[in-house]
mmCIF file of C-alpha atoms in Angstrom:
data_model
loop_
_atom_site.group_PDB
_atom_site.id
_atom_site.type_symbol
_atom_site.label_atom_id
_atom_site.label_comp_id
_atom_site.label_asym_id
_atom_site.label_seq_id
_atom_site.Cartn_x
_atom_site.Cartn_y
_atom_site.Cartn_z
ATOM 1 C CA UNK A 1 -91.490 -12.696 0.153
ATOM 2 C CA UNK A 2 -89.161 -15.609 -0.544
ATOM 3 C CA UNK A 3 -85.889 -15.727 1.362
ATOM 4 C CA UNK A 4 -82.959 -14.766 -0.858
ATOM 5 C CA UNK A 5 -79.657 -16.606 -0.934
ATOM 6 C CA UNK A 6 -76.434 -15.458 -2.584
ATOM 7 C CA UNK A 7 -74.286 -18.295 -3.930
ATOM 8 C CA UNK A 8 -70.867 -17.233 -5.183
ATOM 9 C CA UNK A 9 -69.284 -19.663 -7.617
ATOM 10 C CA UNK A 10 -72.796 -20.820 -8.448
ATOM 11 C CA UNK A 11 -71.883 -21.817 -12.006
ATOM 12 C CA UNK A 12 -69.355 -24.366 -10.765
ATOM 13 C CA UNK A 13 -69.801 -28.073 -10.062
ATOM 14 C CA UNK A 14 -70.929 -27.928 -6.433
ATOM 15 C CA UNK A 15 -72.274 -24.377 -6.627
ATOM 16 C CA UNK A 16 -74.680 -25.179 -9.455
ATOM 17 C CA UNK A 17 -76.106 -28.131 -7.531
ATOM 18 C CA UNK A 18 -76.615 -25.831 -4.546
ATOM 19 C CA UNK A 19 -78.499 -23.416 -6.806
ATOM 20 C CA UNK A 20 -80.746 -26.325 -7.832
ATOM 21 C CA UNK A 21 -81.355 -27.297 -4.217
ATOM 22 C CA UNK A 22 -82.216 -23.815 -2.961
ATOM 23 C CA UNK A 23 -84.554 -23.129 -5.892
ATOM 24 C CA UNK A 24 -86.208 -26.475 -5.188
ATOM 25 C CA UNK A 25 -86.550 -25.554 -1.496
ATOM 26 C CA UNK A 26 -88.411 -22.359 -2.400
ATOM 27 C CA UNK A 27 -85.666 -19.748 -2.076
ATOM 28 C CA UNK A 28 -84.903 -16.892 -4.435
ATOM 29 C CA UNK A 29 -81.351 -17.598 -5.623
ATOM 30 C CA UNK A 30 -78.745 -15.062 -6.720
ATOM 31 C CA UNK A 31 -75.947 -16.915 -8.491
ATOM 32 C CA UNK A 32 -72.724 -14.908 -8.821
ATOM 33 C CA UNK A 33 -69.830 -16.179 -10.947
ATOM 34 C CA UNK A 34 -67.155 -14.702 -13.218
ATOM 35 C CA UNK A 35 -67.224 -17.859 -15.399
ATOM 36 C CA UNK A 36 -63.438 -18.282 -15.366
ATOM 37 C CA UNK A 37 -63.833 -21.900 -14.277
ATOM 38 C CA UNK A 38 -67.628 -22.143 -13.944
ATOM 39 C CA UNK A 39 -69.924 -22.703 -16.914
ATOM 40 C CA UNK A 40 -73.348 -21.446 -17.937
ATOM 41 C CA UNK A 41 -74.077 -25.008 -19.079
ATOM 42 C CA UNK A 42 -74.320 -25.986 -15.414
ATOM 43 C CA UNK A 43 -77.251 -23.631 -14.851
ATOM 44 C CA UNK A 44 -78.891 -23.300 -18.274
ATOM 45 C CA UNK A 45 -81.961 -25.158 -16.988
ATOM 46 C CA UNK A 46 -82.399 -22.452 -14.313
ATOM 47 C CA UNK A 47 -81.966 -19.318 -16.425
ATOM 48 C CA UNK A 48 -85.702 -18.957 -17.133
ATOM 49 C CA UNK A 49 -86.746 -19.782 -13.583
ATOM 50 C CA UNK A 50 -88.294 -16.729 -11.910
ATOM 51 C CA UNK A 51 -86.603 -17.665 -8.628
ATOM 52 C CA UNK A 52 -83.109 -17.698 -10.149
ATOM 53 C CA UNK A 53 -80.923 -14.744 -11.135
ATOM 54 C CA UNK A 54 -77.440 -14.988 -12.624
ATOM 55 C CA UNK A 55 -74.969 -12.157 -12.017
ATOM 56 C CA UNK A 56 -71.640 -12.264 -13.845
ATOM 57 C CA UNK A 57 -69.178 -10.732 -11.402
ATOM 58 C CA UNK A 58 -65.729 -11.356 -9.957
ATOM 59 C CA UNK A 59 -66.226 -11.444 -6.196
ATOM 60 C CA UNK A 60 -62.628 -10.321 -5.688
ATOM 61 C CA UNK A 61 -64.122 -6.923 -6.531
ATOM 62 C CA UNK A 62 -66.668 -5.150 -4.322
ATOM 63 C CA UNK A 63 -70.081 -6.839 -4.231
ATOM 64 C CA UNK A 64 -73.225 -4.702 -4.431
ATOM 65 C CA UNK A 65 -76.539 -6.399 -3.726
ATOM 66 C CA UNK A 66 -79.802 -4.541 -3.202
ATOM 67 C CA UNK A 67 -82.418 -5.884 -0.848
ATOM 68 C CA UNK A 68 -82.303 -8.481 1.915
ATOM 69 C CA UNK A 69 -80.133 -11.604 1.867
ATOM 70 C CA UNK A 70 -80.755 -14.516 4.234
ATOM 71 C CA UNK A 71 -77.762 -16.735 3.387
ATOM 72 C CA UNK A 72 -74.383 -16.098 1.748
ATOM 73 C CA UNK A 73 -72.722 -19.286 0.485
ATOM 74 C CA UNK A 74 -69.172 -18.568 -0.677
ATOM 75 C CA UNK A 75 -68.118 -21.234 -3.184
ATOM 76 C CA UNK A 76 -66.199 -19.057 -5.655
ATOM 77 C CA UNK A 77 -62.687 -20.366 -6.342
ATOM 78 C CA UNK A 78 -60.702 -22.402 -8.820
ATOM 79 C CA UNK A 79 -60.752 -25.826 -7.195
ATOM 80 C CA UNK A 80 -59.029 -28.423 -9.365
ATOM 81 C CA UNK A 81 -55.222 -28.635 -9.537
ATOM 82 C CA UNK A 82 -55.329 -27.770 -13.237
ATOM 83 C CA UNK A 83 -57.318 -24.611 -12.483
ATOM 84 C CA UNK A 84 -55.438 -23.223 -9.509
ATOM 85 C CA UNK A 85 -52.079 -23.896 -11.160
ATOM 86 C CA UNK A 86 -53.333 -21.988 -14.209
ATOM 87 C CA UNK A 87 -54.755 -19.114 -12.128
ATOM 88 C CA UNK A 88 -52.519 -18.841 -9.036
ATOM 89 C CA UNK A 89 -53.048 -15.114 -8.407
ATOM 90 C CA UNK A 90 -56.801 -15.270 -8.995
ATOM 91 C CA UNK A 91 -56.987 -18.249 -6.618
ATOM 92 C CA UNK A 92 -55.254 -16.295 -3.869
ATOM 93 C CA UNK A 93 -57.331 -13.174 -4.521
ATOM 94 C CA UNK A 94 -60.680 -14.951 -4.377
ATOM 95 C CA UNK A 95 -59.613 -16.702 -1.165
ATOM 96 C CA UNK A 96 -58.611 -13.393 0.413
ATOM 97 C CA UNK A 97 -60.469 -10.488 -1.219
ATOM 98 C CA UNK A 98 -63.408 -12.600 -2.388
ATOM 99 C CA UNK A 99 -64.000 -14.044 1.064
ATOM 100 C CA UNK A 100 -63.636 -10.588 2.630
ATOM 101 C CA UNK A 101 -66.215 -9.156 0.204
ATOM 102 C CA UNK A 102 -68.651 -12.033 0.688
ATOM 103 C CA UNK A 103 -68.353 -11.688 4.459
ATOM 104 C CA UNK A 104 -68.986 -7.969 4.049
ATOM 105 C CA UNK A 105 -72.304 -8.752 2.372
ATOM 106 C CA UNK A 106 -73.232 -11.133 5.187
ATOM 107 C CA UNK A 107 -72.334 -8.517 7.793
ATOM 108 C CA UNK A 108 -74.257 -5.727 6.053
ATOM 109 C CA UNK A 109 -77.356 -7.862 5.492
ATOM 110 C CA UNK A 110 -77.310 -9.737 8.787
ATOM 111 C CA UNK A 111 -77.083 -12.947 6.761
ATOM 112 C CA UNK A 112 -75.757 -16.344 7.755
ATOM 113 C CA UNK A 113 -72.459 -17.136 6.035
ATOM 114 C CA UNK A 114 -71.073 -20.467 4.832
ATOM 115 C CA UNK A 115 -67.502 -20.841 3.564
ATOM 116 C CA UNK A 116 -66.617 -23.686 1.226
ATOM 117 C CA UNK A 117 -63.192 -24.770 2.434
ATOM 118 C CA UNK A 118 -61.289 -27.907 1.506
ATOM 119 C CA UNK A 119 -59.390 -30.938 2.728
ATOM 120 C CA UNK A 120 -56.364 -29.196 1.203
ATOM 121 C CA UNK A 121 -56.077 -27.079 4.360
ATOM 122 C CA UNK A 122 -54.430 -30.201 5.832
ATOM 123 C CA UNK A 123 -51.763 -30.168 3.080
ATOM 124 C CA UNK A 124 -49.843 -33.455 3.204
ATOM 125 C CA UNK A 125 -51.278 -34.677 6.505
ATOM 126 C CA UNK A 126 -49.254 -36.766 8.905
ATOM 127 C CA UNK A 127 -52.445 -38.022 10.532
ATOM 128 C CA UNK A 128 -55.014 -40.328 8.890
ATOM 129 C CA UNK A 129 -57.923 -39.803 8.994
ATOM 130 C CA UNK A 130 -57.780 -36.105 9.892
ATOM 131 C CA UNK A 131 -59.619 -34.816 12.946
ATOM 132 C CA UNK A 132 -61.045 -31.288 12.712
ATOM 133 C CA UNK A 133 -58.647 -30.299 15.482
ATOM 134 C CA UNK A 134 -55.634 -31.368 13.375
ATOM 135 C CA UNK A 135 -53.792 -28.337 11.962
ATOM 136 C CA UNK A 136 -52.233 -30.000 8.944
ATOM 137 C CA UNK A 137 -48.825 -30.117 7.283
ATOM 138 C CA UNK A 138 -48.762 -27.496 4.530
ATOM 139 C CA UNK A 139 -45.952 -26.381 2.233
ATOM 140 C CA UNK A 140 -46.972 -22.764 1.665
ATOM 141 C CA UNK A 141 -44.614 -22.291 -1.312
ATOM 142 C CA UNK A 142 -45.192 -25.675 -2.956
ATOM 143 C CA UNK A 143 -47.204 -26.144 -6.172
ATOM 144 C CA UNK A 144 -50.485 -26.553 -4.238
ATOM 145 C CA UNK A 145 -49.654 -23.737 -1.839
ATOM 146 C CA UNK A 146 -51.767 -21.099 -3.589
ATOM 147 C CA UNK A 147 -54.950 -23.117 -3.059
ATOM 148 C CA UNK A 148 -54.047 -24.415 0.394
ATOM 149 C CA UNK A 149 -53.139 -20.990 1.735
ATOM 150 C CA UNK A 150 -56.068 -19.242 0.036
ATOM 151 C CA UNK A 151 -58.467 -21.529 1.875
ATOM 152 C CA UNK A 152 -56.570 -21.350 5.156
ATOM 153 C CA UNK A 153 -56.727 -17.552 5.014
ATOM 154 C CA UNK A 154 -60.413 -17.748 4.070
ATOM 155 C CA UNK A 155 -61.068 -19.819 7.196
ATOM 156 C CA UNK A 156 -59.088 -17.367 9.332
ATOM 157 C CA UNK A 157 -60.949 -14.273 8.122
ATOM 158 C CA UNK A 158 -64.270 -16.096 8.445
ATOM 159 C CA UNK A 159 -63.545 -16.771 12.106
ATOM 160 C CA UNK A 160 -62.325 -13.177 12.553
ATOM 161 C CA UNK A 161 -65.652 -11.845 11.233
ATOM 162 C CA UNK A 162 -67.474 -14.222 13.564
ATOM 163 C CA UNK A 163 -65.500 -13.102 16.613
ATOM 164 C CA UNK A 164 -65.156 -9.386 15.808
ATOM 165 C CA UNK A 165 -68.420 -8.624 13.985
ATOM 166 C CA UNK A 166 -70.668 -11.413 15.348
ATOM 167 C CA UNK A 167 -71.423 -12.710 11.844
ATOM 168 C CA UNK A 168 -73.140 -16.114 12.019
ATOM 169 C CA UNK A 169 -70.588 -18.243 10.145
ATOM 170 C CA UNK A 170 -70.077 -21.865 9.146
ATOM 171 C CA UNK A 171 -67.109 -23.590 7.486
ATOM 172 C CA UNK A 172 -67.349 -26.861 5.565
ATOM 173 C CA UNK A 173 -64.135 -28.649 4.580
ATOM 174 C CA UNK A 174 -65.043 -30.470 1.402
ATOM 175 C CA UNK A 175 -63.134 -33.599 0.403
ATOM 176 C CA UNK A 176 -63.512 -35.499 -2.901
ATOM 177 C CA UNK A 177 -66.961 -34.960 -4.414
ATOM 178 C CA UNK A 178 -68.203 -36.614 -7.597
ATOM 179 C CA UNK A 179 -71.330 -36.721 -9.725
ATOM 180 C CA UNK A 180 -73.134 -35.008 -12.572
ATOM 181 C CA UNK A 181 -71.447 -31.902 -14.049
ATOM 182 C CA UNK A 182 -67.959 -32.752 -12.873
ATOM 183 C CA UNK A 183 -65.402 -32.446 -15.635
ATOM 184 C CA UNK A 184 -63.512 -35.482 -16.853
ATOM 185 C CA UNK A 185 -60.200 -33.654 -17.046
ATOM 186 C CA UNK A 186 -59.962 -31.653 -13.859
ATOM 187 C CA UNK A 187 -56.851 -33.326 -12.460
ATOM 188 C CA UNK A 188 -58.466 -35.263 -9.620
ATOM 189 C CA UNK A 189 -58.720 -38.987 -8.990
ATOM 190 C CA UNK A 190 -62.462 -39.698 -9.239
ATOM 191 C CA UNK A 191 -63.109 -38.025 -12.617
ATOM 192 C CA UNK A 192 -59.938 -39.639 -13.991
ATOM 193 C CA UNK A 193 -60.918 -43.128 -12.789
ATOM 194 C CA UNK A 194 -64.459 -42.846 -14.140
ATOM 195 C CA UNK A 195 -63.221 -41.561 -17.501
ATOM 196 C CA UNK A 196 -60.701 -44.399 -17.738
ATOM 197 C CA UNK A 197 -63.362 -46.973 -16.833
ATOM 198 C CA UNK A 198 -65.730 -45.653 -19.503
ATOM 199 C CA UNK A 199 -62.920 -45.903 -22.055
ATOM 200 C CA UNK A 200 -61.870 -49.380 -20.813
ATOM 201 C CA UNK A 201 -58.396 -48.130 -20.021
ATOM 202 C CA UNK A 202 -56.108 -49.068 -17.106
ATOM 203 C CA UNK A 203 -56.547 -46.911 -14.029
ATOM 204 C CA UNK A 204 -53.652 -44.569 -13.296
ATOM 205 C CA UNK A 205 -52.506 -44.541 -9.673
ATOM 206 C CA UNK A 206 -49.629 -42.316 -8.610
ATOM 207 C CA UNK A 207 -47.322 -43.230 -5.747
ATOM 208 C CA UNK A 208 -47.385 -46.607 -3.998
ATOM 209 C CA UNK A 209 -51.150 -47.121 -4.234
ATOM 210 C CA UNK A 210 -51.699 -46.963 -0.485
ATOM 211 C CA UNK A 211 -53.260 -43.499 -0.536
ATOM 212 C CA UNK A 212 -56.796 -43.065 0.751
ATOM 213 C CA UNK A 213 -59.553 -40.732 -0.418
ATOM 214 C CA UNK A 214 -62.739 -39.631 1.310
ATOM 215 C CA UNK A 215 -65.370 -39.462 -1.426
ATOM 216 C CA UNK A 216 -68.943 -38.185 -1.367
ATOM 217 C CA UNK A 217 -71.651 -38.132 -4.028
ATOM 218 C CA UNK A 218 -72.789 -34.635 -4.993
ATOM 219 C CA UNK A 219 -76.412 -34.974 -3.838
ATOM 220 C CA UNK A 220 -75.259 -36.191 -0.419
ATOM 221 C CA UNK A 221 -72.788 -33.305 -0.221
ATOM 222 C CA UNK A 222 -75.315 -30.559 -0.892
ATOM 223 C CA UNK A 223 -77.927 -32.094 1.414
ATOM 224 C CA UNK A 224 -75.290 -32.175 4.142
ATOM 225 C CA UNK A 225 -74.441 -28.533 3.481
ATOM 226 C CA UNK A 226 -78.124 -27.556 3.535
#
């Protein structure tokens, strides 16, 4: 029997590429997404694959999965500034309730758990580049606070499940990722720059232009996660 993996947020940019990778590696993939920010277009090529199953479900609600699960990869969340500003409550709920429910599946199935966190846990960092031991500088009531705090809580409950319930957990703090299936208008620098280049327009840079970004191509990101 093929090992089964549950990927929440599997219809999103990074999640859909992870679905591709795990199908390619010989796993049976359960993709779970409520399609608020994800898109079926990202996985249409997989829908007829016998090793791929799509489940439309909001992981902020209880998750029921029959049968064994080997990995739980929790990628469900609005991620772009446009999205989490549009869905602030849903962003907080999926970071809290969604992570709790996904961890519950991992605990019940004895599965390994991976949380997709973010560089946003550092907020407006006072240290460059950021070490993993750096705790960040976050404004919890600022415009980005809903996303920052959702992910910070998600990390905290992930570690709590690891310490209290011995769940085998991992956390990956994802920075700026680009590549196929990213949306041109998602409010982040790389898609905006590429779109402006394709249209032969001047590049828009906010602030004094001295900001830095850590960028990673999507295939390198998912191979690193795997």
